[in-house]
Short mmCIF file of C-alpha atoms and ligand atoms in Angstrom, two decimals:
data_model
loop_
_atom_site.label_atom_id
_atom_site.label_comp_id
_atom_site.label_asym_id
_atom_site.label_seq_id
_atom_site.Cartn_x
_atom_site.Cartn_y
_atom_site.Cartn_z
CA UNK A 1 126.32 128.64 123.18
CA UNK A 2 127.24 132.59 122.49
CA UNK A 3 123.97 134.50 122.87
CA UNK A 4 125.56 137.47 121.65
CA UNK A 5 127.88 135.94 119.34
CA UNK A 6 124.63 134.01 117.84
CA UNK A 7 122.37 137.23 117.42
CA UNK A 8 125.08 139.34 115.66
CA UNK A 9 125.85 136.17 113.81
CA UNK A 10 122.14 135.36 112.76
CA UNK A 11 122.05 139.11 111.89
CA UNK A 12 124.44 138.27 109.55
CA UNK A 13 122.70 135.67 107.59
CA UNK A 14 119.35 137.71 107.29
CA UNK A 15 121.12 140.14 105.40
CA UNK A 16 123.20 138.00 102.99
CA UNK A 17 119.85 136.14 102.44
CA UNK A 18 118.05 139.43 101.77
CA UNK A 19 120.95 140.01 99.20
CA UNK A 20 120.84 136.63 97.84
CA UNK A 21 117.08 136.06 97.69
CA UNK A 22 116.02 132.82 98.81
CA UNK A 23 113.61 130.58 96.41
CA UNK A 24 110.77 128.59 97.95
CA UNK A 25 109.89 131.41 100.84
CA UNK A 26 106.29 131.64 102.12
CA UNK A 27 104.46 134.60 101.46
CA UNK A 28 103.73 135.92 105.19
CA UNK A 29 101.16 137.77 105.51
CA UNK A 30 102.55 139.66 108.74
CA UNK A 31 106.12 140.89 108.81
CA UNK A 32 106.07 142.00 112.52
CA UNK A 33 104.50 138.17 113.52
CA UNK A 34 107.24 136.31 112.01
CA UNK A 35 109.72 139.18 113.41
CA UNK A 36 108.31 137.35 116.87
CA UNK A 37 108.35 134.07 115.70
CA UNK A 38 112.27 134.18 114.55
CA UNK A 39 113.54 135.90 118.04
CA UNK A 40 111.03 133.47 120.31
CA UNK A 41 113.18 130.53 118.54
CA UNK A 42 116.03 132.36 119.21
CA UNK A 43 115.62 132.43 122.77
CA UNK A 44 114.99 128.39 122.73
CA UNK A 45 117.95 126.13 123.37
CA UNK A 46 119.80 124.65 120.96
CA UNK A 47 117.64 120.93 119.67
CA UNK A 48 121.25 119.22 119.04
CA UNK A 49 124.78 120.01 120.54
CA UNK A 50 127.57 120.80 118.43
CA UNK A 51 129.72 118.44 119.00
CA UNK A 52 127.21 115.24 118.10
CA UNK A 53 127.19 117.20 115.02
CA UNK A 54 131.05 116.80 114.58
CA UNK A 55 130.44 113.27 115.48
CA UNK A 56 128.26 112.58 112.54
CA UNK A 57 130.78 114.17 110.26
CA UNK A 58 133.08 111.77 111.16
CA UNK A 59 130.71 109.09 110.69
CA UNK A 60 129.97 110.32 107.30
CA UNK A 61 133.57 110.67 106.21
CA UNK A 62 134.10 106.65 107.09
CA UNK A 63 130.74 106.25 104.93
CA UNK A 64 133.00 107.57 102.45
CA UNK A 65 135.72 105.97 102.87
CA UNK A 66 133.90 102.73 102.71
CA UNK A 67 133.62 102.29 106.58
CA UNK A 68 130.39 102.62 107.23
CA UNK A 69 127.05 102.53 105.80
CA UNK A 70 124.35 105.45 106.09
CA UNK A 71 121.04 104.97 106.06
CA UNK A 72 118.73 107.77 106.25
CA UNK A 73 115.08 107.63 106.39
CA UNK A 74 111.81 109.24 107.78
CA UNK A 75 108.32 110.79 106.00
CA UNK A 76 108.57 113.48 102.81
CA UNK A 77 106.55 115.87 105.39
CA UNK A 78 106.08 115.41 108.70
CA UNK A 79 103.39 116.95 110.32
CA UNK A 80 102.28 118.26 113.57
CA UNK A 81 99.48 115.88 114.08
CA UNK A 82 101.75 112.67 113.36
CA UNK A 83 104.13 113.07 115.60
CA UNK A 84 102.71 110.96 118.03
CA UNK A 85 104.32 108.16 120.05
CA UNK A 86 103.22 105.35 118.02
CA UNK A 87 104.66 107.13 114.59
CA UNK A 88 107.33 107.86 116.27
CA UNK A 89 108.65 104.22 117.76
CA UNK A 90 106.93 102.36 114.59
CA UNK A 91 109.44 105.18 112.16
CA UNK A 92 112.88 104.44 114.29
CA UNK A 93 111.60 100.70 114.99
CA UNK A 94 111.99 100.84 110.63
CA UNK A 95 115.29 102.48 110.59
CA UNK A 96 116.57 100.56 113.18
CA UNK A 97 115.68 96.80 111.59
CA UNK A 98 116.87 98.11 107.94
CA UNK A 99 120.36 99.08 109.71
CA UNK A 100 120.56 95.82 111.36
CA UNK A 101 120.13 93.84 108.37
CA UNK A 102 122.43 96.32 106.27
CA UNK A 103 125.40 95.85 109.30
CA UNK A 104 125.25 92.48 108.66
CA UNK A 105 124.77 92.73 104.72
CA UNK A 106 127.67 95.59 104.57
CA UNK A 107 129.53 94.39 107.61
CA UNK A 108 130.51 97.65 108.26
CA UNK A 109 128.65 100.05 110.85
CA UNK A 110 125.71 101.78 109.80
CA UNK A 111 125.10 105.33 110.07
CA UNK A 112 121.55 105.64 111.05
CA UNK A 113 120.12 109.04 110.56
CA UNK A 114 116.21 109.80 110.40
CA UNK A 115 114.62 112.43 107.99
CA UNK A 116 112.82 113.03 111.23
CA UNK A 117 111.97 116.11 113.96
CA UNK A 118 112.44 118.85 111.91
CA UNK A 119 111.00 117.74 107.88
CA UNK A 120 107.95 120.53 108.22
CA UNK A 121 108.66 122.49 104.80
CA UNK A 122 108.21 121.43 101.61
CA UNK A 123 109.37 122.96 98.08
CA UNK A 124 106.67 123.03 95.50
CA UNK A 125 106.41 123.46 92.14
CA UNK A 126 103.77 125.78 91.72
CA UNK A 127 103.01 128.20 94.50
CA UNK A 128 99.26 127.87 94.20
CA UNK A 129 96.87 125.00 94.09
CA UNK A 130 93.43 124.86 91.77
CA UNK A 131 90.65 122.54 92.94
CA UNK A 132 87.57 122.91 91.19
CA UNK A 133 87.78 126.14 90.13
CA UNK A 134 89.22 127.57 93.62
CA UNK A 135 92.76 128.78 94.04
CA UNK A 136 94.27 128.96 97.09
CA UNK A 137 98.10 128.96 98.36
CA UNK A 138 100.50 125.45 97.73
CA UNK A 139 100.55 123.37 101.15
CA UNK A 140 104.24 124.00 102.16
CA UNK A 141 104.79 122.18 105.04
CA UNK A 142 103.21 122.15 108.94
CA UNK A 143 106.40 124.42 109.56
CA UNK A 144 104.17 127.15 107.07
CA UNK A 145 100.39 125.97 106.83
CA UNK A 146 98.13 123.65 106.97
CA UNK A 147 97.28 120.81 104.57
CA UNK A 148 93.33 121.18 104.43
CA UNK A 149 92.00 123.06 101.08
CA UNK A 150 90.03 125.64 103.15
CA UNK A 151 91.44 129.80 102.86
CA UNK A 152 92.33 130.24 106.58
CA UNK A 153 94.19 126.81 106.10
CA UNK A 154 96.60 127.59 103.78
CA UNK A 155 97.49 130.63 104.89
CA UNK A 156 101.07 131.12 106.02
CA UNK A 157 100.97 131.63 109.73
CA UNK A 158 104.76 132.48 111.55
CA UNK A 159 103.23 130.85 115.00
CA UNK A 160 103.95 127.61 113.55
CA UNK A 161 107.63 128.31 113.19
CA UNK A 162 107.36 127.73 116.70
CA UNK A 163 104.97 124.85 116.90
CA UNK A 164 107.58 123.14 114.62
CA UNK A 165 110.54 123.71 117.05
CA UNK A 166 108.40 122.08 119.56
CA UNK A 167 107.34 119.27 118.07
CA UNK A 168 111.16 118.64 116.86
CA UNK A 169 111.91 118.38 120.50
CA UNK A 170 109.58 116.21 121.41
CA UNK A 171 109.82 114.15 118.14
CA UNK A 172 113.99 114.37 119.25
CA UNK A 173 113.55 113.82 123.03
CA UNK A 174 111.53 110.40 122.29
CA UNK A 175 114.14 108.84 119.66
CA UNK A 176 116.84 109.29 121.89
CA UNK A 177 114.90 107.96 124.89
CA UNK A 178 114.33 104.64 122.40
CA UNK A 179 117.67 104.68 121.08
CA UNK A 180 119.72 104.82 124.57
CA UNK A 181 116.91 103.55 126.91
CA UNK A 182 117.07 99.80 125.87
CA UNK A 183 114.78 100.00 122.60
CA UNK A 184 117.29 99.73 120.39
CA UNK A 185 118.34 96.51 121.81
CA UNK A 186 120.24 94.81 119.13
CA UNK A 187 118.39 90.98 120.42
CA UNK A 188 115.22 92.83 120.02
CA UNK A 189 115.57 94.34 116.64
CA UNK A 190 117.08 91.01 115.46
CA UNK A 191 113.58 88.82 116.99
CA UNK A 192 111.21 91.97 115.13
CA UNK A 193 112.83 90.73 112.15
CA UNK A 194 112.46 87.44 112.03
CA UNK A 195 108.59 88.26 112.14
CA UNK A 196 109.07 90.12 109.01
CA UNK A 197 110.77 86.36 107.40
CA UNK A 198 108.15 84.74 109.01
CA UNK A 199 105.27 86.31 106.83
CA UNK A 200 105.42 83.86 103.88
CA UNK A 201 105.28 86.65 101.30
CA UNK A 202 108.90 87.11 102.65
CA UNK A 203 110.21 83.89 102.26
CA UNK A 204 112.83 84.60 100.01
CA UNK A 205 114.47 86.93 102.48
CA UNK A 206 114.75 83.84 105.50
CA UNK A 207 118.34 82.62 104.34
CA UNK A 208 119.57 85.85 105.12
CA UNK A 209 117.70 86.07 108.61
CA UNK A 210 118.35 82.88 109.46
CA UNK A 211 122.39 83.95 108.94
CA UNK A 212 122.31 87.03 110.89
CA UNK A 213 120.76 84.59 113.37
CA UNK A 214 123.19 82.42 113.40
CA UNK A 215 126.01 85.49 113.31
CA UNK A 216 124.03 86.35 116.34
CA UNK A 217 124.52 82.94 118.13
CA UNK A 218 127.61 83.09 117.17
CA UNK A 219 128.97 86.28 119.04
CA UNK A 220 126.43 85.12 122.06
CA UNK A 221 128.96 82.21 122.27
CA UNK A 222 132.20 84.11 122.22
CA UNK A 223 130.75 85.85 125.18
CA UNK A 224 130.37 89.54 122.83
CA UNK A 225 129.52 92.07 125.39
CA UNK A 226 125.27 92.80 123.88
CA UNK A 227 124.69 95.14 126.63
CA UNK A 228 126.90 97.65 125.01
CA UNK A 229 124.48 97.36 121.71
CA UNK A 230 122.14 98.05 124.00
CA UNK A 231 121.80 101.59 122.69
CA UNK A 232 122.95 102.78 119.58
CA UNK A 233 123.55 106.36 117.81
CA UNK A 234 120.96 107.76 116.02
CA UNK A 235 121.32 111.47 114.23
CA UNK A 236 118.43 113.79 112.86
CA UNK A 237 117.78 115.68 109.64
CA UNK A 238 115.67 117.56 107.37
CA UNK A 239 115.82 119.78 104.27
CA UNK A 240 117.06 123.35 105.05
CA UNK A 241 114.20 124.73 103.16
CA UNK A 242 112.95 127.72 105.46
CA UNK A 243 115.11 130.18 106.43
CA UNK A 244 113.30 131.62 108.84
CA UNK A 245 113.52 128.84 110.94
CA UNK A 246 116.78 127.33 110.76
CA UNK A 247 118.65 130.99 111.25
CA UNK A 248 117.67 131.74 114.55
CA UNK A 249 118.39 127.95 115.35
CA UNK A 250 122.02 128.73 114.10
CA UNK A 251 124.52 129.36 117.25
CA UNK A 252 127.77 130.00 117.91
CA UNK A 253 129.54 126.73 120.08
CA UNK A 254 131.10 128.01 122.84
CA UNK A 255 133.18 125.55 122.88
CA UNK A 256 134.64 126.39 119.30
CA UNK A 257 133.46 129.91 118.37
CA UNK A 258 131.88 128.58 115.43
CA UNK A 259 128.31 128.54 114.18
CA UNK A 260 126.34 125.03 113.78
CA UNK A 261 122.44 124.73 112.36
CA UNK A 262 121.61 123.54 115.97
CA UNK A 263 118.08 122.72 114.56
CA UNK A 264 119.48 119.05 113.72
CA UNK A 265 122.72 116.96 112.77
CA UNK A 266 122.39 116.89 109.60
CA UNK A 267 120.60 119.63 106.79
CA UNK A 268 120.45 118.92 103.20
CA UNK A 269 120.01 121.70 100.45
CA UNK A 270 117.13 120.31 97.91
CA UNK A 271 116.97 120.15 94.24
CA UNK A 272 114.94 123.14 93.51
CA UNK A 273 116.74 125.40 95.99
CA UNK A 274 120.50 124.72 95.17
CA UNK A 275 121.27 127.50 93.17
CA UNK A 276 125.34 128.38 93.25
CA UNK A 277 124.69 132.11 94.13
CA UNK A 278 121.22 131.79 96.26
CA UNK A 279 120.30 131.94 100.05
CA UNK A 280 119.95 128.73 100.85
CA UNK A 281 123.96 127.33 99.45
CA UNK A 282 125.53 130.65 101.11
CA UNK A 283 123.65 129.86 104.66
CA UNK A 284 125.00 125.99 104.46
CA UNK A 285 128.22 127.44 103.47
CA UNK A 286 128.62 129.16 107.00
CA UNK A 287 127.44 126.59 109.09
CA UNK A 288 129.76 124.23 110.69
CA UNK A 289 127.17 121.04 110.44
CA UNK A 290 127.88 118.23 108.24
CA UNK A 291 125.42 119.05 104.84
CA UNK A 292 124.03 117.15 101.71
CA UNK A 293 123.29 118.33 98.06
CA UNK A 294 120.29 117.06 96.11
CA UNK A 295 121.77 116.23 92.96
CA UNK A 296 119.39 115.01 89.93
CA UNK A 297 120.53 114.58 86.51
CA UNK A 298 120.45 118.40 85.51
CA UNK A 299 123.40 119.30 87.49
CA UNK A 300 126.17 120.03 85.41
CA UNK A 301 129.55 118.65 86.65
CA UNK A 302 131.27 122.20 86.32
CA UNK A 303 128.51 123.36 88.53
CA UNK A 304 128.97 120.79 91.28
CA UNK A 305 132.96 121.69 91.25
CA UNK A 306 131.75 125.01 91.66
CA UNK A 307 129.59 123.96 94.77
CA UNK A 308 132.81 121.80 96.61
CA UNK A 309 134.87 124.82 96.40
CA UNK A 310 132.18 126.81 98.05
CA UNK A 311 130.87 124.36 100.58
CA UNK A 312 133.73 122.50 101.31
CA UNK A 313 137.18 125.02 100.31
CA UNK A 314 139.38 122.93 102.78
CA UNK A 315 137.74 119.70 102.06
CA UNK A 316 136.69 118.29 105.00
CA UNK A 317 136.31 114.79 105.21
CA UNK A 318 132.66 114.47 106.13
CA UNK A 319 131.41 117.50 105.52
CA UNK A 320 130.32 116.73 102.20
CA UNK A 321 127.17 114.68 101.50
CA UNK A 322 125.49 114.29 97.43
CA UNK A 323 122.78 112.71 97.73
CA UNK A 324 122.02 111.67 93.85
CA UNK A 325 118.47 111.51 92.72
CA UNK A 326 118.54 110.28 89.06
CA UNK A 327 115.53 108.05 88.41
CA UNK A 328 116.05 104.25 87.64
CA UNK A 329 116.13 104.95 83.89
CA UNK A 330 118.79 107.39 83.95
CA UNK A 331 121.07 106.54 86.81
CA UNK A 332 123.31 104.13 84.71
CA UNK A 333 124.02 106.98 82.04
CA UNK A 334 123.94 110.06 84.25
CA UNK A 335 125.59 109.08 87.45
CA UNK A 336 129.06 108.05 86.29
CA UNK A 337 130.36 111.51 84.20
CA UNK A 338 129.52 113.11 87.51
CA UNK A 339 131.06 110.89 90.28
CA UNK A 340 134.07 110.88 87.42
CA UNK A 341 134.56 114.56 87.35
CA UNK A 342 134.32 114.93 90.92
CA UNK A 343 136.65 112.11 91.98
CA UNK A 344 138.84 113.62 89.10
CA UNK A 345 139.08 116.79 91.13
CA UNK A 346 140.17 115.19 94.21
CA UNK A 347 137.87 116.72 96.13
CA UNK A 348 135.92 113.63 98.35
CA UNK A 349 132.33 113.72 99.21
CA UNK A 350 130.12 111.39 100.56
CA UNK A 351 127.48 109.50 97.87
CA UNK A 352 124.40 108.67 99.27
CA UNK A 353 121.67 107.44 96.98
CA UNK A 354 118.06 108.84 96.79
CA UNK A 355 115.93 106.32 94.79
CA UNK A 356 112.74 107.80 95.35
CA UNK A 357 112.52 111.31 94.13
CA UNK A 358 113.33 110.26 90.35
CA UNK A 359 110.70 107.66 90.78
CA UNK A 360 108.00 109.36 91.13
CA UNK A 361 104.62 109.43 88.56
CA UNK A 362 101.03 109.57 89.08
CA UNK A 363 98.99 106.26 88.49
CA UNK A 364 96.08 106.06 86.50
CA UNK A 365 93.38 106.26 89.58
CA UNK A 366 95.30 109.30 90.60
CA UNK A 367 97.92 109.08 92.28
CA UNK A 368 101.38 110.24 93.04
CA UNK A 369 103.21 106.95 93.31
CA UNK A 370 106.29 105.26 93.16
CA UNK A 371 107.26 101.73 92.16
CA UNK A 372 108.72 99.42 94.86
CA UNK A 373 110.81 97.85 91.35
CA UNK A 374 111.95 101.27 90.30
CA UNK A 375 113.32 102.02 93.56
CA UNK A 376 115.48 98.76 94.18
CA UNK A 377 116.48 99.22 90.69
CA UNK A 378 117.81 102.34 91.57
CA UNK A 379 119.86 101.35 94.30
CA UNK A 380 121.27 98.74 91.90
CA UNK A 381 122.75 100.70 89.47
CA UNK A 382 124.18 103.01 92.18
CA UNK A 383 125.95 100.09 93.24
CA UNK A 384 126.89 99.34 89.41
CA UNK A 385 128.06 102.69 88.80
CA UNK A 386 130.37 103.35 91.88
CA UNK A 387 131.31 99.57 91.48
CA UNK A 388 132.76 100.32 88.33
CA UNK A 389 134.47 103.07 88.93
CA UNK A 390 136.01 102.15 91.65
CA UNK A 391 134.18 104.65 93.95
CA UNK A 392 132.47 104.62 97.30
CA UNK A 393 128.80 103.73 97.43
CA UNK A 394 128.21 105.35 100.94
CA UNK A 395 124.57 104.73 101.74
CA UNK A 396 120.49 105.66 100.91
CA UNK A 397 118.20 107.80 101.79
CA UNK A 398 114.79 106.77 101.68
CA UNK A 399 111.36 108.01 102.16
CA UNK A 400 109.41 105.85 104.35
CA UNK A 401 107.57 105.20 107.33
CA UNK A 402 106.50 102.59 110.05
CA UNK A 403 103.09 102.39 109.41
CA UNK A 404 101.19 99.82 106.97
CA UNK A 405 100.30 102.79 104.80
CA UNK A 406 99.86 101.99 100.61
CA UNK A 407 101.23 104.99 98.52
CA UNK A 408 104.25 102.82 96.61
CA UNK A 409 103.11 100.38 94.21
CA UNK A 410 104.69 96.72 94.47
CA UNK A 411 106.67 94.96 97.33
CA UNK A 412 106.49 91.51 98.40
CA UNK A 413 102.61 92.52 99.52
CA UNK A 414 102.13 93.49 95.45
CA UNK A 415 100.40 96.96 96.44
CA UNK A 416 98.41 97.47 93.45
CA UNK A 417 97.08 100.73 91.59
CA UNK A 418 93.44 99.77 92.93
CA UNK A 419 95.02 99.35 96.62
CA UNK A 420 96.52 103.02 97.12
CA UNK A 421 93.51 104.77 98.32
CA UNK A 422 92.91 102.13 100.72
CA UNK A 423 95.76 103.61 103.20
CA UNK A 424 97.38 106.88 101.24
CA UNK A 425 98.17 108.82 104.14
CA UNK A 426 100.93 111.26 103.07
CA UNK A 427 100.67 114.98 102.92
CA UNK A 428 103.69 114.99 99.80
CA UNK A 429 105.37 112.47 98.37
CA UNK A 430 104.35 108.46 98.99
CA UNK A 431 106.51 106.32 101.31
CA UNK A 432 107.74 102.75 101.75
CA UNK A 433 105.69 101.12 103.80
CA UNK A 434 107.19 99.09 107.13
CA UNK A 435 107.07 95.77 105.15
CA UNK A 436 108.32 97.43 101.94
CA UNK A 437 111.35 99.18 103.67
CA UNK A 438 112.40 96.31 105.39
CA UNK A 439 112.22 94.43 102.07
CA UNK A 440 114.60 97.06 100.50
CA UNK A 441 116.91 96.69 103.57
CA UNK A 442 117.36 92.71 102.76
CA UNK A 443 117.68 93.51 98.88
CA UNK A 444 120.33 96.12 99.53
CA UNK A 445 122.02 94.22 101.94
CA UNK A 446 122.06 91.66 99.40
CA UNK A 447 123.92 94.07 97.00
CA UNK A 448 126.21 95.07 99.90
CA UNK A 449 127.14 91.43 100.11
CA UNK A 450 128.25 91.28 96.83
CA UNK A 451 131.24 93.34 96.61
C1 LIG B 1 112.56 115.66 99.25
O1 LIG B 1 113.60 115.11 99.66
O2 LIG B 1 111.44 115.51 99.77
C2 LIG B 1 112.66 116.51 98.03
C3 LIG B 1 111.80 117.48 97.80
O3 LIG B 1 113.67 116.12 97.23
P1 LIG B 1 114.37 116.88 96.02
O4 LIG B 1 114.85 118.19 96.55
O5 LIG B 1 115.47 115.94 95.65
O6 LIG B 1 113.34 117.01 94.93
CO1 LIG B 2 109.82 113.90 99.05
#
């Protein structure tokens, strides 16, 4: 890393962002305190190394080649106060028994990357919040506020800029202890999920356990070397909503001379802040990082041309990630003029599917919810669409976490209206559940299977 290279270089991106004018910004209430916060992060080490994030690139460009298989997953928010230990191992212990029943389903390698140690901003739709007559500033994140409905709460405080960076490294220094210390043990990944088939709810998913089982036997036989799957790759990332943070976490590689979001692997650009000529698009457009689009149904193909020839002008295999959130009523008419007109161009980018964001409605006792149905559905007609056009389906991203929390309707456990409030834990939008991921894992490897 350049220190002087990065400063002038972060320098640089304030002031096309101050042209540009970023959406979804904070309202601090203290220029000179986040002045501090933005040059303390600054001074902190990088949270990832550049070339892990060139190493995910290429991972991503065999997801879209039809090589691999990406799964990403983590919480809608994390927060300060849940990144404990037991989230922590429970969230990659998730990830890491969906990707082992995907590998199988896809046989391909799967690309596991969590929406994890750095997911502390949220857009919102309105910038204030009413509760019984009191207004007070939108929750935007633990990266921003707090989530309590109380003034001093919910104001925007720049000190937990750098609470966030250190929770991201601790968050980032435990998965990789799990993921290269013996955690991620294929044998023991493979035994956690035959407990899930072993729960009679999930009966229907044993033939496929007992397979991978035998699959399992099989290469113990041939004498397949498990203590190199013994540890396994694991890559981080979050939304680039807040500027302020990810800047002064953007460095120039020594190595390289060139700049790389060293805040994670992986940064996607959301739905409400993609705007062609905006701050957030121009800062992903300088940063070396492999990065993702939300795309929803009210992106115009011309626009999304318009966006490869400005994030990826000497297209890069890899570099590219849309990550298409269409809803399970629309994907089957909206997805295909888009992947058409952007295979048309020749330009190749990486689709990943996001089946919860289109999903999302508020139940009749109150709330915001998704249906488990809605969300496989989803997936299926991802597969349907890129099936029949002879495209790449290259993986999901999912909202979800390792607890037994009930904020998504349905699943094998049939999580009822009347049963969200008995565990709704999430600060923003509601997750899969452990036993409702791990359900989606078997039903998409299923689909994988089939092609
Ligand atoms: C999210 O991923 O939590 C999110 C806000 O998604 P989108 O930008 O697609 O609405
Ligand atoms: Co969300």
């Amino acid at each position: 890393m350049n220190t002087l290279d990065s400063t002038h270089f972060q320098a640089e991106l304030e002031q096309a962002g101050a042209r540009l004018g970023a959406a979804q910004q904070p309202e601090w209430p203290d220029a000179g305190a986040v002045r501090d916060a933005v040059s303390t992060l600054s001074s902190y080490p990088p949270l990832v190394f550049a070339g892990e994030c060139d190493v995910l690139r290429d991972r991503l460009a065999a997801a879209a080649r039809g090589e691999a298989f990406v799964l990403q997953g983590g919480d809608c928010a994390e927060t300060f106060a849940s990144a404990t230990a037991d989230n922590i191992r429970d969230r990659v212990k998730t990830v890491l028994q969906m990707a082992a029943v995907l590998t199988y389903g896809a046989s391909l390698p799967v690309v596991k990357v969590g929406r994890m140690a750095g997911q502390y901003a949220k857009p919102r739709s309105s910038g204030s919040e009413t509760r019984d007559g009191v207004t007070l500033p939108a929750y935007r994140g633990d990266m921003v506020n707090d989530f309590a409905f109380v003034p001093g709460s919910r104001t925007p405080d720049p000190q937990r800029l750098v609470h966030a960076y250190h929770a991201a490294a601790s968050t980032l220094n435990l998965v990789r202890a799990f993921t290269t210390g013996g955690f991620a043990d294929l044998r023991h990944v493979h035994d956690w999920n035959k407990g899930f088939v072993a729960n009679a709810a999930n009966a229907r998913y044993e033939r496929t356990a007992h397979d991978i089982d035998k699959a399992m036997k099989f290469m113990a036989a041939c004498g397949a070397d498990f203590d190199a799957m013994r540890t396994t790759e694991f890559f981080a990332a979050h939304e680039a909503l807040l500027l302020d943070y990810e800047r002064p976490m953007t460095r120039i590689d020594s190595r390289t001379g060139l700049p790389y979001d060293t805040s994670a692997h992986f940064v996607w650009v959301g739905e409400r802040t993609r705007d062609l000529d905006g701050a957030h698009i121009d800062f992903v457009s300088r940063i070396q990082n492999p990065i993702g689009v939300k795309v929803s149904p009210r992106a115009e193909p011309d626009y999304l041309l318009k966006l490869i020839d400005k994030l990826d002008p000497d297209r890069t295999p890899g570099r590219l990630t849309f990550i298409t959130r269409m809803g399970a009523g629309t994907i089957r008419s909206a997805l295909p003029a888009i992947v058409e007109r952007v295979t048309e161009s020749g330009a190749q980018v990486t689709w990943i599917c996001d089946p919860m964001h289109g999903n999302t409605f508020e139940s009749t006792s109150g709330y915001k919810t998704r249906n488990f149905d809605d969300v496989v559905d989803e997936v299926q007609g991802f597969f349907e669409v890129h099936r029949a056009l002879g495209t790449v389906p290259g993986g999901i991203h999912v909202e979800l976490t390792g607890n037994d929390v009930t904020e998504c309707l349905g699943g094998s456990e049939k999580i009822l209206d009347a049963d969200l409030g008995n565990r709704y834990e999430t600060v923003c939008d509601p997750r899969l559940n452990h036993q409702q991921s791990l359900e989606l894992a078997f039903l998409v490897a299923e689909m994988l299977g089939q092609s």
